[in-house]
mmCIF file of C-alpha atoms in Angstrom:
data_model
loop_
_atom_site.group_PDB
_atom_site.id
_atom_site.type_symbol
_atom_site.label_atom_id
_atom_site.label_comp_id
_atom_site.label_asym_id
_atom_site.label_seq_id
_atom_site.Cartn_x
_atom_site.Cartn_y
_atom_site.Cartn_z
ATOM 1 C CA VAL P 22 119.924 127.222 77.311
ATOM 2 C CA ASN P 23 117.620 129.289 79.165
ATOM 3 C CA ARG P 24 115.244 131.735 78.422
ATOM 4 C CA SER P 25 116.568 133.879 81.123
ATOM 5 C CA PRO P 26 120.494 134.575 82.931
ATOM 6 C CA ALA P 27 118.901 135.895 85.997
ATOM 7 C CA ARG P 28 117.622 131.831 86.311
ATOM 8 C CA VAL P 29 121.532 130.635 85.888
ATOM 9 C CA GLU P 30 123.259 132.584 87.785
ATOM 10 C CA GLY P 31 121.019 131.674 90.966
ATOM 11 C CA LEU P 32 121.545 128.087 89.976
ATOM 12 C CA ARG P 33 125.736 129.506 89.330
ATOM 13 C CA ALA P 34 124.963 130.389 92.942
ATOM 14 C CA GLN P 35 123.032 127.546 94.539
ATOM 15 C CA PHE P 36 125.379 124.805 93.037
ATOM 16 C CA PRO P 37 128.950 126.864 93.423
ATOM 17 C CA GLU P 38 130.873 123.746 92.634
ATOM 18 C CA MET P 39 129.479 122.735 88.762
ATOM 19 C CA GLU P 40 130.057 124.247 86.301
ATOM 20 C CA ILE P 41 127.255 126.075 84.556
ATOM 21 C CA ALA P 42 127.778 126.605 81.085
ATOM 22 C CA PHE P 43 124.652 129.797 79.496
ATOM 23 C CA ARG P 44 123.112 129.889 76.149
ATOM 24 C CA PRO P 45 120.393 131.177 75.495
ATOM 25 C CA MET P 46 117.099 129.862 73.766
ATOM 26 C CA GLU P 47 118.180 130.926 70.379
ATOM 27 C CA GLU P 48 121.592 129.044 69.971
ATOM 28 C CA MET P 49 119.713 125.886 71.436
ATOM 29 C CA TRP P 50 119.725 123.979 67.985
ATOM 30 C CA GLY P 51 123.629 123.798 68.520
ATOM 31 C CA ALA P 52 123.095 123.045 72.212
ATOM 32 C CA ILE P 53 121.176 120.058 70.018
ATOM 33 C CA ARG P 54 123.859 118.948 68.239
ATOM 34 C CA GLY P 55 127.038 119.365 70.951
ATOM 35 C CA ALA P 56 124.954 117.390 73.717
ATOM 36 C CA ASP P 57 124.479 113.561 73.482
ATOM 37 C CA VAL P 58 121.412 114.047 76.428
ATOM 38 C CA VAL P 59 119.253 116.452 76.366
ATOM 39 C CA TYR P 60 116.184 116.868 79.098
ATOM 40 C CA ALA P 61 113.663 119.145 78.599
ATOM 41 C CA SER P 62 111.760 121.353 80.920
ATOM 42 C CA THR P 63 109.625 124.484 79.825
ATOM 43 C CA ALA P 64 106.425 127.310 80.805
ATOM 44 C CA ALA P 65 105.427 126.906 77.008
ATOM 45 C CA GLU P 66 101.843 125.387 76.701
ATOM 46 C CA THR P 67 102.898 123.753 73.455
ATOM 47 C CA PRO P 68 106.999 121.775 72.035
ATOM 48 C CA ILE P 69 108.825 123.746 71.570
ATOM 49 C CA ILE P 70 111.473 120.729 69.834
ATOM 50 C CA ARG P 71 109.749 119.800 66.586
ATOM 51 C CA PRO P 72 110.643 116.289 64.012
ATOM 52 C CA ALA P 73 111.460 119.124 61.430
ATOM 53 C CA GLU P 74 114.123 120.724 63.269
ATOM 54 C CA LEU P 75 115.372 118.163 65.024
ATOM 55 C CA ALA P 76 115.952 115.972 61.341
ATOM 56 C CA GLN P 77 118.262 118.677 60.540
ATOM 57 C CA ALA P 78 120.115 118.479 63.738
ATOM 58 C CA MET P 79 120.778 115.615 63.908
ATOM 59 C CA GLN P 80 121.601 115.339 60.364
ATOM 60 C CA ASP P 81 124.345 118.310 60.708
ATOM 61 C CA ARG P 82 125.559 116.112 63.831
ATOM 62 C CA MET P 83 126.182 113.683 61.884
ATOM 63 C CA SER P 84 128.232 115.228 58.806
ATOM 64 C CA GLU P 85 131.126 115.806 59.256
ATOM 65 C CA ASP P 86 131.221 119.237 57.344
ATOM 66 C CA GLY P 87 128.149 119.899 59.536
ATOM 67 C CA HIS P 88 128.367 123.793 60.664
ATOM 68 C CA ASP P 89 125.138 125.736 62.458
ATOM 69 C CA ASN P 90 123.239 128.201 60.762
ATOM 70 C CA HIS P 91 122.130 129.680 63.882
ATOM 71 C CA ALA P 92 123.528 132.547 65.356
ATOM 72 C CA ASN P 93 126.171 132.392 67.371
ATOM 73 C CA ALA P 94 127.588 128.969 67.628
ATOM 74 C CA PRO P 95 130.340 127.410 66.107
ATOM 75 C CA ALA P 96 130.984 125.669 63.521
ATOM 76 C CA ARG P 97 131.315 121.324 64.964
ATOM 77 C CA ALA P 98 131.780 118.172 63.146
ATOM 78 C CA HIS P 99 129.815 115.672 64.607
ATOM 79 C CA LYS P 100 130.675 112.866 62.667
ATOM 80 C CA ASP P 101 131.979 110.211 65.617
ATOM 81 C CA LYS P 102 128.495 111.422 67.565
ATOM 82 C CA GLY P 103 126.242 108.602 68.740
ATOM 83 C CA GLY P 104 122.652 109.436 69.281
ATOM 84 C CA VAL P 105 121.005 111.456 71.160
ATOM 85 C CA HIS P 106 119.172 110.699 74.610
ATOM 86 C CA PHE P 107 115.998 113.421 74.593
ATOM 87 C CA VAL P 108 114.288 112.993 78.074
ATOM 88 C CA ASP P 109 110.594 114.701 78.688
ATOM 89 C CA ILE P 110 110.232 115.851 81.960
ATOM 90 C CA SER P 111 107.420 118.557 81.155
ATOM 91 C CA VAL P 112 104.034 118.514 81.367
ATOM 92 C CA PRO P 113 102.389 119.455 78.831
ATOM 93 C CA ARG P 114 105.630 118.541 77.064
ATOM 94 C CA ASN P 115 108.304 120.063 75.261
ATOM 95 C CA ILE P 116 108.917 117.283 72.311
ATOM 96 C CA HIS P 117 107.173 116.819 69.796
ATOM 97 C CA PRO P 118 105.974 113.192 69.565
ATOM 98 C CA GLY P 119 107.158 112.507 66.208
ATOM 99 C CA CYS P 120 110.362 113.056 66.884
ATOM 100 C CA ALA P 121 110.976 109.547 68.188
ATOM 101 C CA SER P 122 110.831 108.817 64.743
ATOM 102 C CA VAL P 123 113.819 110.863 63.357
ATOM 103 C CA GLU P 124 117.106 109.413 63.547
ATOM 104 C CA GLY P 125 119.992 108.615 66.180
ATOM 105 C CA ALA P 126 116.844 110.592 68.521
ATOM 106 C CA PHE P 127 115.963 108.703 71.140
ATOM 107 C CA CYS P 128 112.971 110.429 72.638
ATOM 108 C CA TYR P 129 111.569 109.316 76.749
ATOM 109 C CA ASN P 130 108.773 110.875 78.760
ATOM 110 C CA MET P 131 107.424 111.091 81.772
ATOM 111 C CA ASP P 132 105.104 108.238 80.782
ATOM 112 C CA ASP P 133 107.781 106.645 79.801
ATOM 113 C CA LEU P 134 110.318 107.368 83.116
ATOM 114 C CA THR P 135 107.361 106.434 85.010
ATOM 115 C CA SER P 136 107.022 103.045 83.088
ATOM 116 C CA VAL P 137 111.127 102.205 84.190
ATOM 117 C CA VAL P 138 110.002 103.391 88.121
ATOM 118 C CA GLN P 139 107.232 101.385 88.271
ATOM 119 C CA ARG P 140 109.954 97.701 85.908
ATOM 120 C CA ASN P 141 112.580 99.155 89.293
ATOM 121 C CA THR P 142 109.511 99.820 91.874
ATOM 122 C CA ALA P 143 109.049 96.220 91.413
ATOM 123 C CA LYS P 144 112.477 94.348 91.391
ATOM 124 C CA ARG P 145 112.480 96.426 94.160
ATOM 125 C CA ARG P 146 109.888 94.764 96.059
ATOM 126 C CA ARG P 147 110.146 90.806 94.115
ATOM 127 C CA GLU P 148 114.578 91.748 95.520
ATOM 128 C CA MET P 149 112.719 92.713 99.323
ATOM 129 C CA VAL P 150 110.719 89.173 99.814
ATOM 130 C CA LEU P 151 114.121 87.644 98.972
ATOM 131 C CA ALA P 152 116.304 89.427 101.605
ATOM 132 C CA GLU P 153 113.825 89.024 103.962
ATOM 133 C CA ALA P 154 113.971 84.914 103.072
ATOM 134 C CA ILE P 155 117.629 85.055 103.119
ATOM 135 C CA LEU P 156 117.362 86.633 106.910
ATOM 136 C CA LYS P 157 115.417 84.836 107.857
ATOM 137 C CA GLU P 158 116.996 81.789 106.999
ATOM 138 C CA GLU P 159 119.765 82.888 109.199
ATOM 139 C CA GLN P 160 117.620 84.329 111.924
ATOM 140 C CA ASP P 161 116.689 81.036 112.546
ATOM 141 C CA LYS P 162 120.121 79.629 112.069
ATOM 142 C CA PHE P 163 121.705 82.231 114.970
ATOM 143 C CA ARG P 164 119.346 81.624 117.172
ATOM 144 C CA LEU P 165 119.450 77.835 116.931
ATOM 145 C CA TRP P 166 122.977 78.427 117.126
ATOM 146 C CA GLN P 167 122.637 80.407 120.124
ATOM 147 C CA GLN P 168 120.245 77.612 121.563
ATOM 148 C CA SER P 169 123.185 74.863 121.052
ATOM 149 C CA LEU P 170 125.728 77.247 123.276
ATOM 150 C CA GLY P 171 124.073 76.367 126.703
ATOM 151 C CA ALA P 172 124.229 72.119 126.125
ATOM 152 C CA ILE P 173 127.687 73.024 126.078
ATOM 153 C CA PRO P 174 128.076 74.429 129.546
ATOM 154 C CA THR P 175 125.531 71.906 130.780
ATOM 155 C CA ILE P 176 127.555 68.742 130.054
ATOM 156 C CA ALA P 177 130.676 70.458 132.136
ATOM 157 C CA LYS P 178 128.064 71.620 135.417
ATOM 158 C CA LEU P 179 126.641 67.554 134.800
ATOM 159 C CA GLN P 180 129.764 66.009 134.391
ATOM 160 C CA GLU P 181 130.993 68.136 137.664
ATOM 161 C CA ARG P 182 128.014 67.662 139.754
ATOM 162 C CA GLY P 183 128.656 64.225 138.906
ATOM 163 C CA GLU P 184 132.250 63.875 139.990
ATOM 164 C CA SER P 185 131.313 65.945 142.853
ATOM 165 C CA LEU P 186 128.694 63.511 144.170
ATOM 166 C CA ARG P 187 130.745 60.285 143.634
ATOM 167 C CA GLN P 188 133.485 62.216 146.065
ATOM 168 C CA THR P 189 131.018 63.447 148.914
ATOM 169 C CA GLU P 190 129.790 59.951 148.808
ATOM 170 C CA MET P 191 133.594 58.307 148.793
ATOM 171 C CA LEU P 192 134.435 60.950 151.805
ATOM 172 C CA LYS P 193 131.128 58.506 153.601
ATOM 173 C CA ALA P 194 132.561 55.572 153.092
ATOM 174 C CA ALA P 195 136.736 56.136 153.994
ATOM 175 C CA LYS P 196 136.855 55.057 157.797
ATOM 176 C CA LYS P 197 134.886 51.979 155.860
ATOM 177 C CA LEU P 198 137.607 51.462 153.887
ATOM 178 C CA THR P 199 140.612 51.407 155.396
ATOM 179 C CA ALA P 200 140.952 47.906 155.190
ATOM 180 C CA LEU P 201 141.393 48.414 151.569
ATOM 181 C CA SER P 202 144.624 48.081 149.779
ATOM 182 C CA ASP P 203 145.486 51.486 147.732
ATOM 183 C CA ARG P 204 145.207 49.042 144.754
ATOM 184 C CA ASP P 205 141.874 47.488 146.042
ATOM 185 C CA LEU P 206 141.179 51.793 146.895
ATOM 186 C CA GLU P 207 142.425 51.976 142.840
ATOM 187 C CA VAL P 208 139.247 49.558 141.364
ATOM 188 C CA VAL P 209 136.938 50.983 144.312
ATOM 189 C CA GLU P 210 138.313 55.138 142.776
ATOM 190 C CA ARG P 211 137.631 53.439 139.061
ATOM 191 C CA VAL P 212 134.351 51.525 139.397
ATOM 192 C CA THR P 213 132.198 54.196 140.920
ATOM 193 C CA ARG P 214 133.532 56.712 138.188
ATOM 194 C CA GLY P 215 132.802 53.658 135.962
ATOM 195 C CA ILE P 216 128.762 53.788 137.139
ATOM 196 C CA VAL P 217 129.231 57.791 137.097
ATOM 197 C CA ALA P 218 129.956 57.868 133.521
ATOM 198 C CA LYS P 219 127.339 54.897 132.896
ATOM 199 C CA LEU P 220 124.408 57.262 134.836
ATOM 200 C CA LEU P 221 125.162 60.435 133.536
ATOM 201 C CA HIS P 222 125.281 58.987 129.517
ATOM 202 C CA GLY P 223 122.271 59.622 129.150
ATOM 203 C CA PRO P 224 121.037 62.588 130.025
ATOM 204 C CA MET P 225 124.680 64.015 127.950
ATOM 205 C CA HIS P 226 123.785 62.021 125.080
ATOM 206 C CA HIS P 227 120.631 63.420 124.706
ATOM 207 C CA LEU P 228 121.854 67.014 124.623
ATOM 208 C CA ARG P 229 123.982 66.076 122.435
ATOM 209 C CA ASN P 230 122.351 65.094 120.050
ATOM 210 C CA GLN P 231 119.703 68.350 120.784
ATOM 211 C CA GLN P 232 123.251 70.302 119.858
ATOM 212 C CA LYS P 233 123.672 68.136 116.434
ATOM 213 C CA LYS P 234 120.055 69.070 114.941
ATOM 214 C CA GLY P 235 119.738 72.157 115.809
ATOM 215 C CA GLY P 236 116.004 71.483 117.086
ATOM 216 C CA GLY P 237 113.679 73.965 118.684
ATOM 217 C CA ASP P 238 113.530 70.983 121.859
ATOM 218 C CA THR P 239 117.588 72.136 122.741
ATOM 219 C CA ARG P 240 116.576 74.644 124.416
ATOM 220 C CA THR P 241 113.815 72.743 126.802
ATOM 221 C CA ALA P 242 116.750 69.412 126.841
ATOM 222 C CA ILE P 243 118.413 72.156 129.000
ATOM 223 C CA ARG P 244 115.982 73.159 131.115
ATOM 224 C CA GLN P 245 114.852 69.689 132.294
ATOM 225 C CA VAL P 246 118.740 68.137 132.243
ATOM 226 C CA GLN P 247 119.314 70.993 134.396
ATOM 227 C CA GLU P 248 116.345 70.896 137.051
ATOM 228 C CA ALA P 249 117.000 67.075 136.891
ATOM 229 C CA PHE P 250 120.146 66.629 138.464
ATOM 230 C CA GLN P 251 119.711 70.318 139.936
ATOM 231 C CA LEU P 252 122.233 72.270 138.189
ATOM 232 C CA GLY P 253 120.715 75.655 138.414
ATOM 233 C CA SER P 254 122.125 76.240 142.199
ATOM 234 C CA GLN P 255 125.420 75.353 140.882
#
């Protein structure tokens, strides 16, 4: 509903994908009776929708044989229709405050919209705080998991380092062990492997515990073991 057909044509050109039906101001009440939602936005200095006229329009809307007494408006039956929501986005208001008391009319103005926006903003802020807490918790979990990944290759390097040292020392002592039987050499192998395993048990157990705990000391423990056994050069 508009006073100027030219403005409607401009809207149609701007939004060609939308079907925009034009009705002159003289047919405003007929348009209101056939609508479910009405947005009011004009430059009028005084309300253009008043309680008395609105009450009559709402009564016609709900009547089985209600019809439009205004010019050029088609007859309609609106018994099955519900109420009409009026959203007044004009300043000053286009809809008289008394219209809120008309049966079937649900009126909202800029103050109501501002209140809704403020409630929604407050709700979003609360949700943002909760989301930030969840993100922080997941971030901490990810960092701990990332830190724990270093313990696995460090344990493997530690085992490799221990076995390498054992084999090196066995080679050095090979000439002195020539008099031993194969059975005796197997005993020596088992004993030396056992010694290495016991020596490495402490640091390996420490790394595994840190990995399970997921504490912030995991990275420190990994670095200490790497430095103590010179694993960085391996």
